[in-house]
XYZ file of C-alpha atoms in Angstrom:
710
model
C -16.998 -32.009 -16.337
C -14.003 -29.685 -16.005
C -11.707 -29.165 -18.988
C -8.642 -31.426 -18.888
C -6.316 -28.378 -18.868
C -7.911 -27.189 -15.612
C -6.480 -30.264 -13.868
C -2.981 -28.747 -14.098
C -4.091 -25.141 -13.497
C -2.707 -23.491 -10.364
C -0.922 -26.591 -9.068
C 2.316 -24.686 -8.516
C 3.317 -21.009 -8.270
C 4.085 -19.172 -11.465
C 2.632 -18.391 -14.892
C 0.693 -20.715 -17.201
C -0.462 -19.727 -20.710
C -2.984 -21.304 -23.096
C -3.908 -20.312 -26.661
C -7.331 -20.877 -28.208
C -6.984 -23.197 -31.198
C -10.180 -24.355 -32.936
C -12.182 -23.188 -29.885
C -10.134 -25.325 -27.505
C -7.362 -24.577 -25.011
C -3.831 -25.574 -25.995
C -0.863 -24.959 -23.645
C 1.838 -22.566 -24.832
C 5.425 -23.737 -24.137
C 7.197 -21.651 -21.501
C 9.925 -20.564 -23.937
C 7.221 -18.796 -25.958
C 5.768 -16.819 -23.015
C 5.540 -13.138 -23.918
C 4.908 -13.781 -27.627
C 1.332 -13.154 -28.799
C -0.192 -13.580 -32.254
C -2.500 -10.686 -33.096
C -5.074 -13.052 -34.623
C -5.451 -15.156 -31.474
C -6.945 -15.107 -27.975
C -5.170 -16.435 -24.884
C -5.881 -17.432 -21.266
C -3.164 -16.751 -18.680
C -3.148 -17.921 -15.053
C -0.713 -16.596 -12.482
C -0.527 -18.462 -9.163
C 1.187 -17.085 -6.042
C 2.677 -19.086 -3.152
C -0.283 -18.257 -0.857
C -1.927 -19.403 -3.154
C -4.018 -16.717 -4.824
C -4.937 -16.658 -8.508
C -5.045 -14.105 -11.335
C -6.785 -15.064 -14.587
C -6.162 -12.947 -17.704
C -8.072 -13.187 -20.983
C -5.889 -11.641 -23.739
C -7.557 -10.641 -27.021
C -5.511 -9.948 -30.141
C -6.523 -6.998 -32.317
C -7.394 -9.371 -35.190
C -8.916 -12.239 -33.178
C -12.457 -13.321 -34.093
C -15.566 -12.569 -32.052
C -16.138 -16.329 -31.642
C -12.657 -16.817 -30.160
C -13.122 -13.870 -27.820
C -16.432 -15.302 -26.613
C -14.879 -18.729 -26.081
C -12.023 -17.149 -24.112
C -14.544 -15.439 -21.821
C -16.297 -18.754 -21.146
C -13.025 -20.588 -20.430
C -11.914 -17.786 -18.053
C -15.182 -18.027 -16.117
C -15.026 -21.825 -15.966
C -11.443 -21.713 -14.702
C -12.492 -19.175 -12.065
C -15.207 -21.552 -10.837
C -12.853 -24.552 -10.928
C -10.446 -22.645 -8.653
C -13.192 -21.894 -6.143
C -14.445 -18.512 -7.357
C -11.635 -16.630 -5.617
C -9.386 -15.580 -8.535
C -9.194 -12.023 -9.841
C -10.089 -11.830 -13.529
C -8.677 -9.403 -16.090
C -9.741 -8.718 -19.668
C -6.690 -7.642 -21.669
C -6.892 -5.966 -25.071
C -3.801 -5.821 -27.285
C -1.947 -2.571 -26.677
C -3.998 -1.746 -23.562
C -2.837 -4.468 -21.163
C -2.900 -3.926 -17.406
C 0.257 -3.301 -15.415
C -0.155 -6.644 -13.645
C -0.237 -8.461 -16.989
C 2.821 -6.645 -18.327
C 4.653 -7.325 -15.070
C 4.815 -11.033 -15.948
C 7.069 -10.190 -18.882
C 9.932 -8.027 -17.602
C 11.607 -8.177 -21.017
C 8.464 -6.894 -22.692
C 5.912 -8.550 -24.985
C 6.040 -9.166 -28.715
C 3.021 -8.948 -31.020
C 3.382 -11.240 -34.033
C 1.291 -11.131 -37.183
C -1.077 -14.014 -37.920
C -2.565 -16.664 -35.659
C -3.462 -20.316 -35.165
C -6.013 -20.247 -38.009
C -3.229 -19.233 -40.399
C -0.986 -22.082 -39.284
C 1.410 -19.963 -37.238
C 3.110 -21.875 -34.430
C 4.682 -20.458 -31.320
C 8.054 -22.189 -31.383
C 10.479 -22.024 -34.282
C 13.918 -21.963 -32.704
C 17.211 -21.242 -34.468
C 15.427 -19.729 -37.476
C 18.369 -18.085 -39.232
C 16.104 -17.215 -42.184
C 13.990 -14.804 -40.088
C 13.395 -11.401 -41.587
C 11.231 -8.985 -39.622
C 11.122 -5.493 -38.121
C 10.022 -4.875 -34.533
C 8.954 -1.438 -33.255
C 9.791 -1.051 -29.541
C 7.602 1.331 -27.571
C 7.430 2.320 -23.905
C 9.641 3.293 -20.961
C 8.371 1.229 -18.011
C 6.692 -1.394 -20.197
C 8.231 -2.501 -23.496
C 5.873 -3.567 -26.298
C 7.491 -4.955 -29.448
C 5.117 -4.861 -32.415
C 5.959 -6.494 -35.736
C 5.641 -3.835 -38.458
C 6.302 -3.595 -42.182
C 9.983 -4.013 -43.108
C 10.290 -0.506 -44.517
C 11.870 2.839 -43.624
C 8.273 4.151 -43.492
C 7.861 2.291 -40.170
C 10.738 4.155 -38.462
C 10.787 7.304 -36.329
C 13.681 8.953 -34.495
C 12.115 8.847 -30.988
C 12.059 5.071 -30.616
C 14.157 1.937 -30.933
C 13.644 -0.781 -33.556
C 14.984 -4.300 -33.966
C 15.940 -5.405 -37.461
C 15.933 -9.191 -37.134
C 17.756 -10.875 -40.013
C 18.129 -14.274 -38.369
C 21.879 -14.655 -37.967
C 22.290 -10.933 -37.243
C 20.058 -8.848 -34.973
C 20.404 -5.062 -35.235
C 19.076 -2.732 -32.544
C 18.510 0.596 -34.287
C 18.217 3.627 -31.984
C 16.641 6.876 -33.135
C 18.555 10.109 -32.650
C 16.060 11.304 -29.996
C 15.749 8.157 -27.862
C 17.499 8.427 -24.496
C 20.001 6.142 -22.785
C 17.401 4.433 -20.602
C 15.108 3.589 -23.527
C 18.121 2.210 -25.359
C 19.058 0.096 -22.328
C 15.534 -1.277 -21.836
C 15.294 -2.159 -25.522
C 18.459 -4.237 -25.333
C 16.602 -6.745 -23.142
C 14.290 -7.528 -26.081
C 17.195 -8.012 -28.479
C 19.047 -10.209 -25.991
C 15.848 -12.208 -25.408
C 15.488 -12.925 -29.144
C 19.091 -14.080 -29.345
C 18.923 -16.284 -26.244
C 15.355 -17.640 -26.439
C 14.652 -17.867 -30.165
C 18.152 -18.506 -31.543
C 19.743 -20.328 -28.575
C 22.538 -17.739 -28.588
C 23.429 -18.327 -32.258
C 22.739 -14.766 -33.469
C 25.090 -11.797 -33.296
C 23.837 -8.544 -31.748
C 24.706 -5.142 -33.217
C 23.973 -1.666 -31.845
C 23.235 0.891 -34.577
C 22.699 4.625 -34.055
C 20.629 6.594 -36.540
C 22.980 7.772 -39.291
C 25.461 4.880 -38.838
C 23.525 2.194 -40.727
C 25.634 -0.642 -42.159
C 25.595 -1.881 -45.745
C 23.613 -4.962 -44.626
C 20.771 -2.749 -43.343
C 20.721 -0.585 -46.460
C 20.628 -3.724 -48.605
C 17.474 -4.934 -46.821
C 15.649 -1.611 -46.368
C 16.939 0.346 -49.340
C 18.235 3.950 -49.394
C 17.543 5.712 -46.104
C 15.199 8.753 -46.292
C 14.773 11.468 -43.638
C 13.344 9.876 -40.489
C 10.352 11.709 -38.912
C 9.724 12.379 -35.222
C 7.643 9.895 -33.227
C 4.938 10.318 -30.606
C 5.385 10.613 -26.842
C 5.411 7.552 -24.591
C 1.961 6.024 -24.602
C 2.197 4.735 -21.022
C 2.896 8.169 -19.630
C -0.026 9.641 -21.549
C -2.259 6.946 -20.060
C -1.254 7.617 -16.454
C -3.901 6.515 -14.004
C -6.545 9.063 -13.073
C -8.508 8.703 -9.841
C -11.925 9.552 -11.268
C -14.535 6.818 -11.445
C -18.258 6.015 -11.180
C -19.778 3.237 -9.066
C -22.835 1.180 -10.146
C -24.811 -1.668 -8.549
C -25.794 -4.563 -10.818
C -29.476 -5.568 -10.580
C -30.911 -8.755 -12.097
C -34.656 -8.966 -12.843
C -36.944 -11.978 -13.032
C -36.100 -12.577 -16.708
C -32.381 -12.864 -15.949
C -31.386 -9.614 -17.661
C -29.024 -7.300 -15.838
C -28.817 -3.534 -15.576
C -26.569 -1.107 -13.711
C -27.960 1.517 -11.329
C -25.909 4.485 -10.149
C -24.506 4.328 -6.579
C -22.048 7.228 -6.659
C -21.228 9.538 -9.544
C -17.598 10.272 -8.651
C -14.832 8.822 -6.482
C -13.649 8.647 -3.768
C -16.208 6.124 -2.539
C -16.752 4.565 0.886
C -16.201 0.891 1.606
C -19.661 0.756 3.185
C -21.118 1.355 -0.312
C -20.321 -2.284 -1.155
C -22.783 -4.895 0.151
C -21.649 -8.529 0.296
C -24.983 -9.609 -1.167
C -24.558 -7.555 -4.355
C -22.386 -7.064 -7.425
C -20.910 -3.700 -8.496
C -19.251 -2.063 -11.487
C -16.547 0.550 -10.874
C -16.051 2.409 -14.147
C -12.741 4.279 -14.493
C -13.434 5.667 -17.970
C -10.530 8.126 -17.950
C -8.081 5.213 -17.777
C -10.184 2.706 -19.780
C -10.618 0.322 -16.828
C -13.713 -1.470 -15.549
C -13.738 -3.327 -12.217
C -16.426 -5.927 -11.448
C -16.743 -6.562 -7.692
C -18.539 -9.753 -6.613
C -19.890 -9.989 -3.071
C -18.721 -13.049 -1.143
C -22.193 -14.579 -0.968
C -23.291 -13.641 -4.505
C -24.120 -16.512 -6.870
C -26.036 -14.826 -9.690
C -23.005 -13.241 -11.358
C -21.231 -16.567 -11.896
C -24.335 -18.373 -13.119
C -25.836 -15.731 -15.435
C -23.545 -15.897 -18.492
C -25.883 -14.238 -21.025
C -27.033 -11.381 -18.808
C -23.508 -10.603 -17.790
C -22.327 -10.534 -21.401
C -25.032 -8.043 -22.404
C -24.217 -5.835 -19.436
C -20.538 -5.329 -20.279
C -20.969 -5.133 -24.061
C -20.411 -1.374 -23.818
C -16.947 -1.922 -22.309
C -15.325 -3.852 -25.151
C -12.421 -1.438 -25.453
C -11.377 -1.271 -21.778
C -9.455 -3.444 -19.323
C -11.961 -5.457 -17.296
C -10.960 -6.853 -13.905
C -13.278 -9.175 -11.938
C -12.645 -9.186 -8.180
C -14.131 -11.391 -5.439
C -15.065 -9.753 -2.138
C -11.990 -9.949 0.106
C -9.590 -10.183 -2.866
C -9.550 -6.539 -3.935
C -6.540 -5.225 -5.834
C -4.587 -2.112 -4.879
C -5.837 -0.313 -8.001
C -9.442 -1.003 -6.979
C -8.949 0.146 -3.376
C -7.406 3.479 -4.440
C -10.889 4.725 -5.382
C -12.084 4.420 -1.757
C -11.270 6.983 0.929
C -11.592 4.644 3.933
C -10.640 1.161 2.755
C -9.537 -1.168 5.558
C -8.382 -4.734 4.960
C -9.144 -7.586 7.325
C -5.971 -7.333 9.415
C -5.254 -3.613 9.159
C -4.364 -2.017 12.515
C -3.075 1.433 13.385
C -0.226 0.704 15.838
C 3.425 1.415 14.983
C 4.519 -0.900 12.204
C 1.402 -3.080 12.511
C -0.456 -3.409 9.218
C -1.227 -6.666 7.481
C -2.699 -7.976 4.259
C -5.992 -9.813 3.908
C -6.893 -13.441 3.260
C -4.563 -15.414 1.008
C -3.069 -12.513 -0.923
C 0.593 -13.140 -1.767
C 3.176 -12.099 0.821
C 6.937 -11.653 0.843
C 8.767 -14.367 2.748
C 9.889 -13.112 6.165
C 13.684 -13.354 6.638
C 14.839 -13.816 10.279
C 17.163 -11.072 11.473
C 20.837 -11.893 12.087
C 23.055 -8.836 12.593
C 26.242 -10.810 11.905
C 25.074 -11.602 8.380
C 24.002 -8.107 7.344
C 26.909 -7.424 5.007
C 26.368 -10.706 3.164
C 22.567 -10.772 3.022
C 21.173 -7.757 1.200
C 17.622 -9.128 1.141
C 17.635 -9.292 4.939
C 19.170 -5.810 5.180
C 16.369 -4.476 3.003
C 13.487 -6.181 4.822
C 14.739 -5.097 8.236
C 16.072 -1.726 7.052
C 19.499 -2.453 8.571
C 22.708 -1.578 6.720
C 24.682 -3.006 9.673
C 24.262 -3.718 13.395
C 24.585 -0.062 14.438
C 28.157 -0.398 15.743
C 29.552 2.440 13.620
C 30.301 6.039 14.612
C 27.420 8.283 15.737
C 27.277 12.092 15.970
C 24.133 13.998 16.959
C 23.281 17.694 16.676
C 20.173 19.565 17.757
C 18.823 22.286 15.466
C 18.860 25.531 17.442
C 18.365 29.062 16.059
C 19.316 27.978 12.541
C 22.512 26.223 13.637
C 23.410 22.695 14.673
C 24.460 22.331 18.307
C 26.250 19.178 19.480
C 24.272 16.954 21.863
C 26.106 15.530 24.881
C 26.868 11.839 24.447
C 25.228 11.034 27.784
C 21.933 12.186 26.214
C 22.269 10.140 23.017
C 19.053 8.238 22.433
C 16.785 10.844 24.039
C 14.633 12.764 21.564
C 12.146 15.493 22.507
C 9.061 16.298 20.466
C 9.803 20.033 20.475
C 13.199 19.585 18.769
C 14.782 18.643 15.445
C 17.996 16.600 15.331
C 20.606 15.619 12.760
C 22.205 12.206 13.316
C 25.300 11.357 11.240
C 26.111 7.663 11.146
C 29.367 6.465 9.558
C 30.289 2.843 8.862
C 32.453 0.728 6.545
C 31.058 -1.469 3.797
C 33.139 -3.322 1.235
C 36.248 -1.353 2.183
C 34.507 2.002 1.633
C 33.412 4.573 4.193
C 29.644 5.088 4.016
C 27.437 7.701 5.688
C 23.769 8.129 6.608
C 22.203 11.414 7.723
C 19.010 10.950 9.740
C 16.883 14.101 10.007
C 14.642 13.521 13.042
C 11.728 15.956 13.248
C 9.678 16.227 16.439
C 5.906 16.516 16.152
C 5.918 19.764 18.136
C 8.983 21.473 16.653
C 8.610 24.888 15.015
C 8.348 25.552 11.288
C 11.606 27.482 11.508
C 13.401 24.428 12.895
C 11.964 22.232 10.133
C 13.247 24.649 7.499
C 16.626 24.945 9.197
C 16.985 21.155 9.462
C 16.589 20.841 5.676
C 19.191 23.559 5.044
C 21.662 22.106 7.568
C 21.253 18.651 6.015
C 22.255 19.958 2.594
C 25.281 21.682 4.135
C 26.346 18.530 5.992
C 25.805 16.445 2.850
C 28.082 18.787 0.892
C 30.720 18.607 3.634
C 30.699 14.799 3.309
C 31.236 14.950 -0.449
C 27.595 14.528 -1.465
C 27.617 10.750 -0.873
C 25.527 10.271 2.327
C 22.123 8.637 2.204
C 19.519 11.012 3.667
C 16.646 9.673 5.774
C 13.900 12.050 6.906
C 12.191 10.674 10.007
C 8.992 11.931 11.617
C 8.683 11.343 15.367
C 7.157 7.936 16.033
C 8.201 6.448 12.674
C 11.857 5.692 13.376
C 13.424 2.979 11.176
C 14.972 -0.020 12.942
C 18.536 0.971 12.115
C 18.220 4.394 13.764
C 16.833 2.756 16.918
C 19.747 0.270 16.965
C 22.383 3.033 17.232
C 21.866 3.297 20.991
C 22.823 -0.307 21.772
C 21.504 -1.643 25.071
C 19.647 1.584 25.814
C 16.140 2.039 24.411
C 15.527 5.009 22.139
C 13.386 7.362 24.254
C 10.867 9.591 22.495
C 9.185 12.330 24.537
C 5.832 13.817 23.576
C 7.092 17.389 23.741
C 9.700 19.528 25.455
C 13.280 20.185 24.411
C 16.770 19.136 25.400
C 18.045 22.732 25.250
C 19.572 24.042 28.451
C 17.042 26.131 30.301
C 14.386 25.376 27.719
C 12.681 22.430 29.358
C 8.943 22.613 29.821
C 7.361 21.120 32.914
C 6.232 17.538 32.191
C 2.772 16.350 33.189
C 2.151 14.800 36.585
C 1.195 11.471 34.944
C 3.314 9.997 32.135
C 2.980 6.748 30.152
C 5.752 5.155 28.043
C 5.108 2.414 25.473
C 8.075 0.023 25.121
C 8.460 -2.300 22.123
C 11.341 -4.422 20.870
C 11.584 -4.841 17.081
C 12.538 -7.963 15.109
C 16.054 -6.512 14.810
C 16.510 -6.420 18.597
C 16.286 -2.624 18.918
C 13.899 -1.132 21.484
C 11.917 2.100 21.569
C 10.296 3.742 24.584
C 7.663 6.165 23.287
C 5.767 8.582 25.519
C 2.030 8.449 24.818
C -1.027 10.065 26.314
C -1.687 8.619 29.820
C -4.783 6.623 28.887
C -5.618 2.923 29.113
C -6.632 3.035 25.449
C -2.918 3.087 24.494
C -2.085 -0.222 26.210
C -1.153 -3.206 24.016
C -1.045 -6.822 25.102
C 2.143 -7.408 23.053
C 4.281 -4.848 24.897
C 5.491 -3.345 28.179
C 4.441 0.069 29.563
C 5.860 2.319 32.275
C 3.325 4.469 34.146
C 4.675 7.288 36.334
C 2.305 9.367 38.447
C 2.539 11.325 41.678
C 3.682 8.925 44.379
C 3.697 5.729 42.274
C 5.346 4.032 39.294
C 4.195 0.841 37.549
C 5.702 -1.499 34.960
C 2.761 -3.117 33.147
C 3.657 -6.385 31.381
C 1.379 -7.440 28.545
C 0.809 -11.153 27.948
C 2.870 -11.036 24.748
C 5.764 -8.926 26.102
C 9.427 -9.982 26.247
C 12.206 -9.944 28.858
C 14.147 -7.446 26.762
C 11.220 -5.022 26.877
C 11.103 -5.415 30.664
C 14.829 -4.570 30.886
C 14.214 -1.436 28.790
C 11.356 -0.476 31.107
C 13.729 -0.494 34.070
C 16.056 1.882 32.188
C 13.129 4.243 31.604
C 12.182 4.039 35.278
C 15.723 4.954 36.314
C 15.560 8.014 34.044
C 12.189 9.090 35.479
C 13.225 8.342 39.077
C 11.524 6.156 41.648
C 11.060 2.428 42.148
C 8.797 0.326 39.923
C 5.947 -1.912 40.963
C 5.531 -4.768 38.481
C 1.992 -5.443 37.266
C 0.945 -8.318 35.002
C -1.885 -7.897 32.534
C -5.059 -9.064 34.201
C -3.794 -8.394 37.717
C -3.851 -4.567 37.817
C -4.583 -2.834 41.149
C -7.195 -0.077 41.355
C -4.458 2.583 41.691
C -3.128 1.630 38.251
C -6.466 2.175 36.508
C -7.118 5.314 38.540
C -3.852 6.907 37.369
C -4.909 6.249 33.760
C -8.358 7.760 34.222
C -10.152 4.421 34.381
C -10.331 1.214 32.331
C -10.755 1.428 28.545
C -10.608 -0.976 25.620
C -7.110 -1.524 24.220
C -5.275 -3.784 21.744
C -5.609 -7.304 23.130
C -4.861 -9.273 19.927
C -1.400 -10.838 19.794
C 0.091 -9.752 16.480
C 2.065 -12.908 15.770
C 1.744 -12.784 11.973
C 5.011 -12.188 10.156
C 3.683 -10.781 6.916
C 5.609 -8.272 4.847
C 3.862 -6.119 2.241
C 5.163 -6.699 -1.298
C 7.208 -3.645 -2.343
C 5.951 -1.260 -5.043
C 8.037 0.852 -7.425
C 6.985 4.088 -9.170
C 8.729 6.316 -11.689
C 8.368 10.088 -11.266
C 8.820 11.808 -14.605
C 7.842 15.002 -16.417
C 8.658 13.673 -19.900
C 5.105 14.455 -21.031
C 5.214 18.066 -19.809
C 3.682 17.408 -16.389
C 5.123 15.606 -13.373
C 3.423 12.248 -12.894
C 4.143 8.994 -11.055
C 3.440 5.679 -12.801
C 3.826 2.253 -11.230
C 6.391 -0.195 -12.597
C 4.702 -3.606 -12.945
C 5.980 -7.013 -11.927
C 8.769 -8.104 -9.632
C 11.421 -5.483 -8.967
C 14.492 -5.524 -11.184
C 17.418 -3.143 -11.251
C 16.670 -2.465 -14.914
C 13.478 -0.685 -13.794
C 15.482 2.206 -12.317
C 15.540 4.925 -14.978
C 18.632 7.177 -14.685
C 16.687 10.137 -16.094
C 13.854 9.853 -13.531
C 13.157 9.880 -9.813
C 12.013 6.438 -8.604
C 9.795 5.929 -5.538
C 10.162 2.555 -3.792
C 7.482 1.745 -1.213
C 8.508 -1.041 1.206
C 5.456 -0.407 3.427
C 7.261 0.922 6.503
C 9.633 3.162 4.526
C 9.679 5.184 1.301
C 12.859 5.443 -0.794
C 13.336 8.286 -3.287
C 16.032 7.221 -5.751
C 17.502 10.124 -7.730
C 18.784 9.151 -11.170
C 21.945 10.848 -12.407
C 20.104 12.412 -15.350
C 16.917 13.471 -13.494
C 16.034 17.118 -14.130
C 15.382 19.863 -11.574
C 11.586 19.734 -11.974
C 11.571 16.044 -11.082
C 13.945 16.539 -8.149
C 11.813 19.321 -6.677
C 8.453 17.643 -7.254
C 9.227 14.056 -6.216
C 9.228 14.664 -2.416
C 5.680 16.074 -2.656
C 4.621 13.020 -4.651
C 6.020 10.829 -1.837
C 4.123 12.835 0.801
C 0.867 12.784 -1.172
C 1.274 9.073 -1.890
C 1.472 8.186 1.808
C -1.241 10.601 2.933
C -3.708 9.276 0.337
C -3.088 5.586 1.145
C -6.490 3.996 1.934
C -4.899 1.898 4.725
C -4.136 5.091 6.692
C -0.458 4.402 7.367
C 0.312 7.951 8.460
C 3.772 9.545 8.215
C 6.619 7.100 7.559
C 10.355 7.688 6.948
C 11.355 8.967 3.510
C 14.929 8.091 2.484
C 16.619 10.016 -0.346
C 19.253 8.045 -2.273
C 21.484 9.121 -5.149
C 22.284 6.786 -8.025
C 25.635 5.153 -7.406
C 25.451 5.499 -3.602
C 22.716 2.951 -2.814
C 22.892 1.281 0.628
C 21.989 -2.423 1.087
C 18.658 -1.421 2.663
C 17.722 -0.316 -0.860
C 19.656 -2.717 -3.108
C 18.419 -5.714 -1.110
C 14.953 -5.298 -2.637
C 16.472 -6.022 -6.058
C 17.754 -9.507 -6.752
C 21.443 -9.747 -7.754
C 22.188 -6.007 -7.639
C 24.920 -5.116 -10.135
C 26.732 -1.771 -9.657
C 27.937 -1.965 -13.288
C 24.675 -3.160 -14.792
C 24.556 -0.737 -17.737
C 28.074 -1.549 -18.880
C 27.496 -5.293 -18.511
C 24.312 -5.217 -20.608
C 25.892 -3.208 -23.409
C 28.801 -5.678 -23.503
C 26.451 -8.074 -25.384
C 26.602 -5.828 -28.469
C 29.283 -5.345 -31.086
């Protein structure tokens, strides 16, 4: 019979937490989420809207072996109650996974004691409190209760001196502004959640301690230096070993080597087996269960003996088809169920959580930042457009009659100006053809910097590789489709002779903008969702896929007028022999109607060299503006675009190295996305396509947070 607490598990989206008390599960009140007693073990369940489930077993540093064993059994039983599909995580105090920490954007607090000692989770409005909290971490804040003594302090970190009615945030002389700002969220949380707003907050810099602090802690000695950020030192390393789990007739399990070092191949995993992926460098162990495997769930004792050697690592248990991003990064060819390779067509698998799709409405762009972000549209494209072609190291104005036509042998600069909130805003698109020269690529970067300086250094810069144009750029040409040619140039006298047979792929986006992209004249490039124009010697066809739209047909006629000649309309399934002959014969093509409206959840990374080397570490949990560190470069991945956000205090090493991190990040993606636009944004000049990913964006966030302190 299932435990009574399982009856309420996963019934609605969000987080649920239970603590083990006398070997039984007891629910933790929501106001106490994020507080953990070091002598206890906990079970956490996070449920998404899909739904999909994530079960975490948290083990305090002083919890008993019996409690830890009971937690493991409850986690497994909950997994089975929820159908065997949840991902499981084993969390050890101080070494929690990013997913776990992401549930607590204001950080976690480790409290001394536990249920066996009579400690309870909720004691609100306790004005007699007297404790010292050590705050550690940049992306992830951990607040650990330490001895109330000057011996616990160092000048690299922040500390909270909680005296009940008064809460003092003490900042060491070497902590930076961002660490100070992140730490304020913990102090504010104590005031609001534990004291119902009845405590006063005070900001104290090292050397400015008040009489009240000296009275509690005694005379202040010299404060020593602290250690570097632990998260940065534990940055993920992509080295791992893969094992297959084998069970013998006695029920005991052993691991046999499959591959000694990553990257692995997806074909290494058989649905009839169970595997261990050991990432020792980062203290992580992944257990992958094949979809039709039963022995792992049923064999409790054998499984326990097998992982006994991994008691000091994060353990994540994954069902086949429910693999996490961290797991998939160790494979060089991972493809999810609905992954495709067409422009903008890549989808998630199974019931993994998705971002709600927001219908596009150009008239609401200025008032709906979430929609602007999802569709990458700062406005409807009705602003002022200027286009230059890069030619011999200079920018040469393009005739307005040719706006919207881009040749693969060229580079272009497109300056777009518009008004937002009474201010003049600018975007510089750097369009780089696939067949342009290295000299033109270099010149385009130099000319962009010059143009940016001329505009006062405020424009947003968007680097675009041919074929990966963002929706807003396509929308600038109104009723005309944006035409992209395989090669050639728009320079006078520089045109190369086009081929005798040409094929253009025409697609209308969810924003209403249309692209006409020249592709190789082969039937393999056809797509049932779109319209194509085929031009050959003596004939021209407009091929209408079953899922195409009237707007795409109208764009096809514009393309035909440009190419010259009259079009013969052909419906999919009714092609004449001449059509297939011009394409070199029939071939398989995309015949699946892509009607899913999934959007990949965004991911945020911080690029920092605070530890002496430039690394990128992921920021866990839902995106918040507080995650943007002014002294770092932040990389925001929204699936079809990469944003590089440059903090005001980022150093030159970070500024120079971050673009390479963005390039390497995309090129190493197991889903094989290929080149996508990279937008560079400066702090203080963020467009709504960026801010819309962050709920309730506040341009004066730092000042508003600090206003809580006296």
